[in-house]
Amino acid sequence: MSRTRTRVSAPDQACVAAVDLARAAAEELARPGEPGEHLGFEAEGDRVVTHYFACLDRAYRGWRWAVTVTRASRAKKVTVSEAVLLPGSGALLAPDWLPWNERLLPGDLGVGDLLPTPEDDDRLEPGFAETDDDVDRQMVFEYGLGRARVLSAIGRDRAARRWHSGEHGPHTPIAHAAPAQCSTCGFYWLLAGGLRHMFGVCANEYAPDDGKVVAADHGCGAHSEAAVMPPPVEQATPILDDLGYDLIEEEQGEEDDGSVDEPVAEEPEHS
């Protein structure tokens, strides 16, 4: 196996000397005074040389003008092939382009916005292909009544990780200060399917997470058993005796045998 050698041609001297020609080409594209000092040159090939000039435009700091000159074989006249503004080291550049679905962040979707999903979205799978045992499903896919695509195992795992590590998960200040977890709260409504073991919906209108998906090990101060109010004490209705009565104390030595004394008849007086 032999190595392939690449012949590096020496810079063409006529093209190297064409600094003024390259500067004039840069000045035609830039505003007056913007092309600065000559930064050097680079041989691009046979009779092809690129000259670099500093860019003095404050909006393009770190950039440089690149003017490529060349000449034909056996010709003495050097001509301009290309002139362009290129970024140098330390130049301010725009970030790398990303597709819209990779730039989109949670909360960016506004009123009236539509968010399409690609056909090969790995978070979804065909509805008739749903085979998880812990999901309530019809045994036979009814054409026109079922969903075309449902959440796949990857989609459920991503959602579970996102929810559990978010503000409705266990690693938040309000969850750490909670008296108990949501899984023991009466307002905790379990989700259906495979996510019911980890998540539910808060149904307490006074809780900060009302109507939101919360983790089973989340918590807040509105727990149903956090502070159970004691039942109110009912006040007895006062009894009023309008007739009144006298309290007669029993004499010592007398015992109440439970008998009732019969009235003694008075004898009539004789004249």
PDB file of C-alpha atoms in Angstrom:
ATOM      1  CA  MET A   1       0.000   0.000   0.000  1.00  0.00           C
ATOM      2  CA  SER A   2       1.594   3.261  -1.133  1.00  0.00           C
ATOM      3  CA  ARG A   3       0.829   6.663   0.304  1.00  0.00           C
ATOM      4  CA  THR A   4      -0.671   9.277  -1.976  1.00  0.00           C
ATOM      5  CA  ARG A   5       1.338  12.450  -1.951  1.00  0.00           C
ATOM      6  CA  THR A   6      -0.362  15.770  -2.544  1.00  0.00           C
ATOM      7  CA  ARG A   7       1.773  18.369  -4.237  1.00  0.00           C
ATOM      8  CA  VAL A   8       1.510  21.767  -2.602  1.00  0.00           C
ATOM      9  CA  SER A   9       2.032  24.446  -5.201  1.00  0.00           C
ATOM     10  CA  ALA A  10       3.941  27.554  -4.311  1.00  0.00           C
ATOM     11  CA  PRO A  11       1.926  30.803  -4.147  1.00  0.00           C
ATOM     12  CA  ASP A  12       1.801  32.641  -7.440  1.00  0.00           C
ATOM     13  CA  GLN A  13       3.959  35.739  -7.035  1.00  0.00           C
ATOM     14  CA  ALA A  14       1.836  37.887  -9.330  1.00  0.00           C
ATOM     15  CA  CYS A  15      -1.277  37.064  -7.304  1.00  0.00           C
ATOM     16  CA  VAL A  16       0.578  37.624  -4.053  1.00  0.00           C
ATOM     17  CA  ALA A  17       1.619  41.091  -5.204  1.00  0.00           C
ATOM     18  CA  ALA A  18      -1.958  42.075  -6.177  1.00  0.00           C
ATOM     19  CA  VAL A  19      -2.759  43.535  -2.728  1.00  0.00           C
ATOM     20  CA  ASP A  20      -4.014  46.855  -4.090  1.00  0.00           C
ATOM     21  CA  LEU A  21      -6.286  45.100  -6.565  1.00  0.00           C
ATOM     22  CA  ALA A  22      -7.783  43.001  -3.768  1.00  0.00           C
ATOM     23  CA  ARG A  23      -8.255  46.049  -1.526  1.00  0.00           C
ATOM     24  CA  ALA A  24     -10.042  47.934  -4.280  1.00  0.00           C
ATOM     25  CA  ALA A  25     -12.444  45.001  -4.708  1.00  0.00           C
ATOM     26  CA  ALA A  26     -13.177  44.987  -0.986  1.00  0.00           C
ATOM     27  CA  GLU A  27     -13.782  48.746  -0.956  1.00  0.00           C
ATOM     28  CA  GLU A  28     -16.358  48.389  -3.715  1.00  0.00           C
ATOM     29  CA  LEU A  29     -18.425  46.107  -1.500  1.00  0.00           C
ATOM     30  CA  ALA A  30     -17.840  47.809   1.840  1.00  0.00           C
ATOM     31  CA  ARG A  31     -18.491  51.350   2.934  1.00  0.00           C
ATOM     32  CA  PRO A  32     -15.597  53.798   2.635  1.00  0.00           C
ATOM     33  CA  GLY A  33     -12.863  53.208   5.191  1.00  0.00           C
ATOM     34  CA  GLU A  34     -14.185  49.860   6.397  1.00  0.00           C
ATOM     35  CA  PRO A  35     -11.496  47.563   4.887  1.00  0.00           C
ATOM     36  CA  GLY A  36      -8.529  47.872   7.242  1.00  0.00           C
ATOM     37  CA  GLU A  37      -4.994  46.586   7.237  1.00  0.00           C
ATOM     38  CA  HIS A  38      -3.856  43.671   5.156  1.00  0.00           C
ATOM     39  CA  LEU A  39      -3.852  40.560   7.358  1.00  0.00           C
ATOM     40  CA  GLY A  40      -2.037  38.231   4.978  1.00  0.00           C
ATOM     41  CA  PHE A  41      -2.784  35.837   2.157  1.00  0.00           C
ATOM     42  CA  GLU A  42      -3.412  32.134   1.559  1.00  0.00           C
ATOM     43  CA  ALA A  43      -2.700  30.071  -1.548  1.00  0.00           C
ATOM     44  CA  GLU A  44      -5.842  28.266  -2.695  1.00  0.00           C
ATOM     45  CA  GLY A  45      -4.334  26.476  -5.715  1.00  0.00           C
ATOM     46  CA  ASP A  46      -2.374  27.068  -8.898  1.00  0.00           C
ATOM     47  CA  ARG A  47      -2.366  30.828  -9.537  1.00  0.00           C
ATOM     48  CA  VAL A  48      -5.152  31.368  -6.952  1.00  0.00           C
ATOM     49  CA  VAL A  49      -4.488  33.463  -3.827  1.00  0.00           C
ATOM     50  CA  THR A  50      -6.893  34.875  -1.217  1.00  0.00           C
ATOM     51  CA  HIS A  51      -6.004  38.153   0.510  1.00  0.00           C
ATOM     52  CA  TYR A  52      -7.485  39.041   3.905  1.00  0.00           C
ATOM     53  CA  PHE A  53      -8.254  42.537   5.189  1.00  0.00           C
ATOM     54  CA  ALA A  54      -9.493  43.601   8.601  1.00  0.00           C
ATOM     55  CA  CYS A  55     -13.122  44.731   8.824  1.00  0.00           C
ATOM     56  CA  LEU A  56     -13.501  48.041  10.678  1.00  0.00           C
ATOM     57  CA  ASP A  57     -17.300  47.978  10.759  1.00  0.00           C
ATOM     58  CA  ARG A  58     -18.381  48.031  14.415  1.00  0.00           C
ATOM     59  CA  ALA A  59     -21.271  45.704  13.603  1.00  0.00           C
ATOM     60  CA  TYR A  60     -18.862  43.047  12.281  1.00  0.00           C
ATOM     61  CA  ARG A  61     -16.075  42.948  14.813  1.00  0.00           C
ATOM     62  CA  GLY A  62     -13.877  39.904  14.404  1.00  0.00           C
ATOM     63  CA  TRP A  63     -14.836  39.517  10.735  1.00  0.00           C
ATOM     64  CA  ARG A  64     -12.490  40.015   7.779  1.00  0.00           C
ATOM     65  CA  TRP A  65     -12.730  40.700   4.069  1.00  0.00           C
ATOM     66  CA  ALA A  66     -11.547  37.826   1.882  1.00  0.00           C
ATOM     67  CA  VAL A  67     -10.720  38.653  -1.739  1.00  0.00           C
ATOM     68  CA  THR A  68      -9.603  35.855  -4.040  1.00  0.00           C
ATOM     69  CA  VAL A  69      -7.495  36.807  -7.086  1.00  0.00           C
ATOM     70  CA  THR A  70      -6.241  34.641  -9.917  1.00  0.00           C
ATOM     71  CA  ARG A  71      -4.671  34.750 -13.346  1.00  0.00           C
ATOM     72  CA  ALA A  72      -4.943  32.530 -16.381  1.00  0.00           C
ATOM     73  CA  SER A  73      -2.130  30.291 -17.514  1.00  0.00           C
ATOM     74  CA  ARG A  74       0.645  32.251 -19.248  1.00  0.00           C
ATOM     75  CA  ALA A  75      -1.267  35.515 -18.580  1.00  0.00           C
ATOM     76  CA  LYS A  76       0.306  38.425 -16.749  1.00  0.00           C
ATOM     77  CA  LYS A  77      -2.907  40.208 -15.742  1.00  0.00           C
ATOM     78  CA  VAL A  78      -4.390  39.312 -12.357  1.00  0.00           C
ATOM     79  CA  THR A  79      -8.178  39.484 -11.961  1.00  0.00           C
ATOM     80  CA  VAL A  80     -10.559  39.285  -8.996  1.00  0.00           C
ATOM     81  CA  SER A  81     -12.383  35.976  -8.692  1.00  0.00           C
ATOM     82  CA  GLU A  82     -14.437  36.497  -5.509  1.00  0.00           C
ATOM     83  CA  ALA A  83     -14.826  38.941  -2.616  1.00  0.00           C
ATOM     84  CA  VAL A  84     -16.717  38.089   0.541  1.00  0.00           C
ATOM     85  CA  LEU A  85     -16.940  38.972   4.248  1.00  0.00           C
ATOM     86  CA  LEU A  86     -15.961  35.997   6.429  1.00  0.00           C
ATOM     87  CA  PRO A  87     -15.958  35.521  10.207  1.00  0.00           C
ATOM     88  CA  GLY A  88     -12.621  35.254  11.922  1.00  0.00           C
ATOM     89  CA  SER A  89     -11.659  33.973  15.358  1.00  0.00           C
ATOM     90  CA  GLY A  90     -13.815  35.610  18.034  1.00  0.00           C
ATOM     91  CA  ALA A  91     -16.429  36.840  15.559  1.00  0.00           C
ATOM     92  CA  LEU A  92     -20.013  37.132  16.784  1.00  0.00           C
ATOM     93  CA  LEU A  93     -21.998  34.459  14.967  1.00  0.00           C
ATOM     94  CA  ALA A  94     -25.625  33.430  14.951  1.00  0.00           C
ATOM     95  CA  PRO A  95     -26.360  30.129  16.714  1.00  0.00           C
ATOM     96  CA  ASP A  96     -26.568  26.980  14.681  1.00  0.00           C
ATOM     97  CA  TRP A  97     -29.886  26.561  12.950  1.00  0.00           C
ATOM     98  CA  LEU A  98     -32.279  24.142  14.566  1.00  0.00           C
ATOM     99  CA  PRO A  99     -35.601  22.817  13.228  1.00  0.00           C
ATOM    100  CA  TRP A 100     -38.654  24.467  14.726  1.00  0.00           C
ATOM    101  CA  ASN A 101     -39.640  21.320  16.642  1.00  0.00           C
ATOM    102  CA  GLU A 102     -36.256  21.389  18.425  1.00  0.00           C
ATOM    103  CA  ARG A 103     -36.454  25.117  19.186  1.00  0.00           C
ATOM    104  CA  LEU A 104     -39.968  24.940  20.614  1.00  0.00           C
ATOM    105  CA  LEU A 105     -40.145  25.087  24.399  1.00  0.00           C
ATOM    106  CA  PRO A 106     -42.997  24.308  26.787  1.00  0.00           C
ATOM    107  CA  GLY A 107     -45.230  27.359  27.032  1.00  0.00           C
ATOM    108  CA  ASP A 108     -44.380  28.740  23.564  1.00  0.00           C
ATOM    109  CA  LEU A 109     -47.714  27.624  22.119  1.00  0.00           C
ATOM    110  CA  GLY A 110     -50.128  30.557  22.125  1.00  0.00           C
ATOM    111  CA  VAL A 111     -53.811  31.059  21.446  1.00  0.00           C
ATOM    112  CA  GLY A 112     -54.638  29.973  17.915  1.00  0.00           C
ATOM    113  CA  ASP A 113     -51.249  28.293  17.316  1.00  0.00           C
ATOM    114  CA  LEU A 114     -51.223  24.818  15.801  1.00  0.00           C
ATOM    115  CA  LEU A 115     -48.518  22.281  16.660  1.00  0.00           C
ATOM    116  CA  PRO A 116     -48.329  19.458  14.086  1.00  0.00           C
ATOM    117  CA  THR A 117     -46.747  16.123  14.957  1.00  0.00           C
ATOM    118  CA  PRO A 118     -44.721  14.155  12.384  1.00  0.00           C
ATOM    119  CA  GLU A 119     -45.867  10.747  11.283  1.00  0.00           C
ATOM    120  CA  ASP A 120     -42.722   9.113  12.686  1.00  0.00           C
ATOM    121  CA  ASP A 121     -42.988  10.767  16.123  1.00  0.00           C
ATOM    122  CA  ASP A 122     -41.560   8.182  18.519  1.00  0.00           C
ATOM    123  CA  ARG A 123     -43.826   9.452  21.309  1.00  0.00           C
ATOM    124  CA  LEU A 124     -46.859   8.006  19.495  1.00  0.00           C
ATOM    125  CA  GLU A 125     -47.827   4.654  18.073  1.00  0.00           C
ATOM    126  CA  PRO A 126     -50.837   3.392  16.074  1.00  0.00           C
ATOM    127  CA  GLY A 127     -53.923   2.963  18.215  1.00  0.00           C
ATOM    128  CA  PHE A 128     -54.548  -0.595  17.057  1.00  0.00           C
ATOM    129  CA  ALA A 129     -50.984  -1.550  18.044  1.00  0.00           C
ATOM    130  CA  GLU A 130     -51.529  -0.754  21.730  1.00  0.00           C
ATOM    131  CA  THR A 131     -50.720  -3.975  23.581  1.00  0.00           C
ATOM    132  CA  ASP A 132     -49.953  -2.948  27.170  1.00  0.00           C
ATOM    133  CA  ASP A 133     -51.789  -5.119  29.682  1.00  0.00           C
ATOM    134  CA  ASP A 134     -52.355  -2.268  32.109  1.00  0.00           C
ATOM    135  CA  VAL A 135     -54.271  -0.101  29.640  1.00  0.00           C
ATOM    136  CA  ASP A 136     -58.022  -0.252  29.264  1.00  0.00           C
ATOM    137  CA  ARG A 137     -58.626  -0.887  25.572  1.00  0.00           C
ATOM    138  CA  GLN A 138     -61.036  -2.532  23.199  1.00  0.00           C
ATOM    139  CA  MET A 139     -60.099  -5.993  22.025  1.00  0.00           C
ATOM    140  CA  VAL A 140     -61.056  -5.140  18.467  1.00  0.00           C
ATOM    141  CA  PHE A 141     -60.129  -1.824  16.882  1.00  0.00           C
ATOM    142  CA  GLU A 142     -63.318  -0.166  15.646  1.00  0.00           C
ATOM    143  CA  TYR A 143     -62.638   1.695  12.442  1.00  0.00           C
ATOM    144  CA  GLY A 144     -63.581   5.347  12.728  1.00  0.00           C
ATOM    145  CA  LEU A 145     -64.185   5.245  16.490  1.00  0.00           C
ATOM    146  CA  GLY A 146     -60.697   4.623  17.859  1.00  0.00           C
ATOM    147  CA  ARG A 147     -57.756   6.995  17.927  1.00  0.00           C
ATOM    148  CA  ALA A 148     -55.354   6.800  15.022  1.00  0.00           C
ATOM    149  CA  ARG A 149     -52.337   7.094  17.312  1.00  0.00           C
ATOM    150  CA  VAL A 150     -51.829   6.721  21.044  1.00  0.00           C
ATOM    151  CA  LEU A 151     -48.997   7.360  23.472  1.00  0.00           C
ATOM    152  CA  SER A 152     -46.124   4.933  23.038  1.00  0.00           C
ATOM    153  CA  ALA A 153     -43.931   3.519  25.788  1.00  0.00           C
ATOM    154  CA  ILE A 154     -41.267   6.093  24.920  1.00  0.00           C
ATOM    155  CA  GLY A 155     -43.794   8.908  25.083  1.00  0.00           C
ATOM    156  CA  ARG A 156     -45.099   7.745  28.467  1.00  0.00           C
ATOM    157  CA  ASP A 157     -41.573   7.420  29.852  1.00  0.00           C
ATOM    158  CA  ARG A 158     -40.634  10.922  28.720  1.00  0.00           C
ATOM    159  CA  ALA A 159     -43.805  12.385  30.186  1.00  0.00           C
ATOM    160  CA  ALA A 160     -43.270  10.560  33.476  1.00  0.00           C
ATOM    161  CA  ARG A 161     -39.684  11.800  33.755  1.00  0.00           C
ATOM    162  CA  ARG A 162     -40.708  15.372  32.868  1.00  0.00           C
ATOM    163  CA  TRP A 163     -43.609  15.481  35.326  1.00  0.00           C
ATOM    164  CA  HIS A 164     -41.731  13.816  38.161  1.00  0.00           C
ATOM    165  CA  SER A 165     -38.765  16.191  37.902  1.00  0.00           C
ATOM    166  CA  GLY A 166     -40.959  19.291  37.427  1.00  0.00           C
ATOM    167  CA  GLU A 167     -42.670  21.659  39.820  1.00  0.00           C
ATOM    168  CA  HIS A 168     -45.428  19.118  40.549  1.00  0.00           C
ATOM    169  CA  GLY A 169     -42.988  16.405  41.574  1.00  0.00           C
ATOM    170  CA  PRO A 170     -41.443  15.528  44.936  1.00  0.00           C
ATOM    171  CA  HIS A 171     -38.331  17.712  44.631  1.00  0.00           C
ATOM    172  CA  THR A 172     -39.939  21.091  45.341  1.00  0.00           C
ATOM    173  CA  PRO A 173     -39.982  23.239  48.496  1.00  0.00           C
ATOM    174  CA  ILE A 174     -43.744  22.896  48.908  1.00  0.00           C
ATOM    175  CA  ALA A 175     -43.510  19.112  48.659  1.00  0.00           C
ATOM    176  CA  HIS A 176     -40.713  18.972  51.232  1.00  0.00           C
ATOM    177  CA  ALA A 177     -42.769  21.045  53.663  1.00  0.00           C
ATOM    178  CA  ALA A 178     -45.988  19.091  53.078  1.00  0.00           C
ATOM    179  CA  PRO A 179     -47.368  17.062  55.997  1.00  0.00           C
ATOM    180  CA  ALA A 180     -48.037  14.031  53.766  1.00  0.00           C
ATOM    181  CA  GLN A 181     -47.861  12.857  50.170  1.00  0.00           C
ATOM    182  CA  CYS A 182     -50.556  13.286  47.549  1.00  0.00           C
ATOM    183  CA  SER A 183     -51.057   9.522  47.332  1.00  0.00           C
ATOM    184  CA  THR A 184     -52.703   9.612  50.778  1.00  0.00           C
ATOM    185  CA  CYS A 185     -54.839  12.685  50.065  1.00  0.00           C
ATOM    186  CA  GLY A 186     -58.571  12.382  49.507  1.00  0.00           C
ATOM    187  CA  PHE A 187     -58.415  14.929  46.692  1.00  0.00           C
ATOM    188  CA  TYR A 188     -55.908  12.823  44.710  1.00  0.00           C
ATOM    189  CA  TRP A 189     -57.613  11.383  41.596  1.00  0.00           C
ATOM    190  CA  LEU A 190     -55.656   8.579  39.956  1.00  0.00           C
ATOM    191  CA  LEU A 191     -54.868   8.621  36.271  1.00  0.00           C
ATOM    192  CA  ALA A 192     -55.902   5.718  34.071  1.00  0.00           C
ATOM    193  CA  GLY A 193     -53.513   3.299  32.411  1.00  0.00           C
ATOM    194  CA  GLY A 194     -49.853   2.736  33.123  1.00  0.00           C
ATOM    195  CA  LEU A 195     -49.298   6.177  34.675  1.00  0.00           C
ATOM    196  CA  ARG A 196     -51.802   5.604  37.500  1.00  0.00           C
ATOM    197  CA  HIS A 197     -49.047   4.130  39.675  1.00  0.00           C
ATOM    198  CA  MET A 198     -47.099   7.398  39.684  1.00  0.00           C
ATOM    199  CA  PHE A 199     -49.465  10.280  38.913  1.00  0.00           C
ATOM    200  CA  GLY A 200     -52.905  11.651  39.553  1.00  0.00           C
ATOM    201  CA  VAL A 201     -54.878  14.887  39.299  1.00  0.00           C
ATOM    202  CA  CYS A 202     -55.370  17.279  42.208  1.00  0.00           C
ATOM    203  CA  ALA A 203     -59.061  17.986  42.816  1.00  0.00           C
ATOM    204  CA  ASN A 204     -58.745  20.389  45.743  1.00  0.00           C
ATOM    205  CA  GLU A 205     -59.899  23.841  44.684  1.00  0.00           C
ATOM    206  CA  TYR A 206     -57.844  25.455  47.456  1.00  0.00           C
ATOM    207  CA  ALA A 207     -54.609  23.657  46.569  1.00  0.00           C
ATOM    208  CA  PRO A 208     -51.992  25.365  44.360  1.00  0.00           C
ATOM    209  CA  ASP A 209     -52.036  22.351  41.994  1.00  0.00           C
ATOM    210  CA  ASP A 210     -55.806  22.164  41.515  1.00  0.00           C
ATOM    211  CA  GLY A 211     -56.639  20.600  38.140  1.00  0.00           C
ATOM    212  CA  LYS A 212     -53.008  19.674  37.440  1.00  0.00           C
ATOM    213  CA  VAL A 213     -51.172  16.366  37.164  1.00  0.00           C
ATOM    214  CA  VAL A 214     -49.161  15.753  40.327  1.00  0.00           C
ATOM    215  CA  ALA A 215     -46.819  12.961  41.329  1.00  0.00           C
ATOM    216  CA  ALA A 216     -47.953  10.498  43.955  1.00  0.00           C
ATOM    217  CA  ASP A 217     -45.050  11.573  46.191  1.00  0.00           C
ATOM    218  CA  HIS A 218     -45.793  15.277  45.725  1.00  0.00           C
ATOM    219  CA  GLY A 219     -47.538  17.167  48.493  1.00  0.00           C
ATOM    220  CA  CYS A 220     -48.792  20.488  49.796  1.00  0.00           C
ATOM    221  CA  GLY A 221     -50.411  21.998  52.850  1.00  0.00           C
ATOM    222  CA  ALA A 222     -53.917  21.412  51.525  1.00  0.00           C
ATOM    223  CA  HIS A 223     -53.740  17.661  52.193  1.00  0.00           C
ATOM    224  CA  SER A 224     -57.135  16.292  53.168  1.00  0.00           C
ATOM    225  CA  GLU A 225     -55.772  14.815  56.397  1.00  0.00           C
ATOM    226  CA  ALA A 226     -53.301  17.561  57.246  1.00  0.00           C
ATOM    227  CA  ALA A 227     -55.517  19.307  59.792  1.00  0.00           C
ATOM    228  CA  VAL A 228     -58.896  17.695  60.341  1.00  0.00           C
ATOM    229  CA  MET A 229     -61.252  20.121  62.047  1.00  0.00           C
ATOM    230  CA  PRO A 230     -62.901  18.731  65.221  1.00  0.00           C
ATOM    231  CA  PRO A 231     -66.687  18.458  65.117  1.00  0.00           C
ATOM    232  CA  PRO A 232     -68.432  21.481  66.580  1.00  0.00           C
ATOM    233  CA  VAL A 233     -69.742  21.135  70.144  1.00  0.00           C
ATOM    234  CA  GLU A 234     -73.520  21.404  70.262  1.00  0.00           C
ATOM    235  CA  GLN A 235     -74.828  23.604  73.030  1.00  0.00           C
ATOM    236  CA  ALA A 236     -77.572  22.032  75.132  1.00  0.00           C
ATOM    237  CA  THR A 237     -80.934  23.725  74.983  1.00  0.00           C
ATOM    238  CA  PRO A 238     -81.659  25.377  78.354  1.00  0.00           C
ATOM    239  CA  ILE A 239     -84.713  24.082  80.281  1.00  0.00           C
ATOM    240  CA  LEU A 240     -86.890  26.775  81.785  1.00  0.00           C
ATOM    241  CA  ASP A 241     -89.334  25.900  84.578  1.00  0.00           C
ATOM    242  CA  ASP A 242     -92.004  28.555  84.787  1.00  0.00           C
ATOM    243  CA  LEU A 243     -93.756  26.951  87.812  1.00  0.00           C
ATOM    244  CA  GLY A 244     -90.758  26.848  90.099  1.00  0.00           C
ATOM    245  CA  TYR A 245     -90.095  24.429  92.916  1.00  0.00           C
ATOM    246  CA  ASP A 246     -88.683  24.289  96.460  1.00  0.00           C
ATOM    247  CA  LEU A 247     -85.848  22.019  97.364  1.00  0.00           C
ATOM    248  CA  ILE A 248     -86.627  20.170 100.648  1.00  0.00           C
ATOM    249  CA  GLU A 249     -83.674  18.648 102.410  1.00  0.00           C
ATOM    250  CA  GLU A 250     -84.253  15.328 104.152  1.00  0.00           C
ATOM    251  CA  GLU A 251     -83.795  15.201 107.935  1.00  0.00           C
ATOM    252  CA  GLN A 252     -81.138  12.973 109.337  1.00  0.00           C
ATOM    253  CA  GLY A 253     -82.427   9.585 110.454  1.00  0.00           C
ATOM    254  CA  GLU A 254     -85.211   9.518 107.950  1.00  0.00           C
ATOM    255  CA  GLU A 255     -84.898   7.079 105.240  1.00  0.00           C
ATOM    256  CA  ASP A 256     -86.879   7.175 102.115  1.00  0.00           C
ATOM    257  CA  ASP A 257     -88.479   3.762 101.744  1.00  0.00           C
ATOM    258  CA  GLY A 258     -90.235   4.715  98.600  1.00  0.00           C
ATOM    259  CA  SER A 259     -93.746   4.592 100.190  1.00  0.00           C
ATOM    260  CA  VAL A 260     -96.299   7.287  99.736  1.00  0.00           C
ATOM    261  CA  ASP A 261     -97.842   8.774 102.862  1.00  0.00           C
ATOM    262  CA  GLU A 262    -101.621   8.660 102.904  1.00  0.00           C
ATOM    263  CA  PRO A 263    -103.391  11.887 103.844  1.00  0.00           C
ATOM    264  CA  VAL A 264    -104.798  12.037 107.401  1.00  0.00           C
ATOM    265  CA  ALA A 265    -108.473  12.864 107.675  1.00  0.00           C
ATOM    266  CA  GLU A 266    -109.371  15.680 110.045  1.00  0.00           C
ATOM    267  CA  GLU A 267    -112.030  14.966 112.694  1.00  0.00           C
ATOM    268  CA  PRO A 268    -115.026  17.274 112.679  1.00  0.00           C
ATOM    269  CA  GLU A 269    -115.455  19.619 115.633  1.00  0.00           C
ATOM    270  CA  HIS A 270    -118.614  19.185 117.850  1.00  0.00           C
ATOM    271  CA  SER A 271    -120.366  22.078 119.364  1.00  0.00           C
TER     272      SER A 271
END
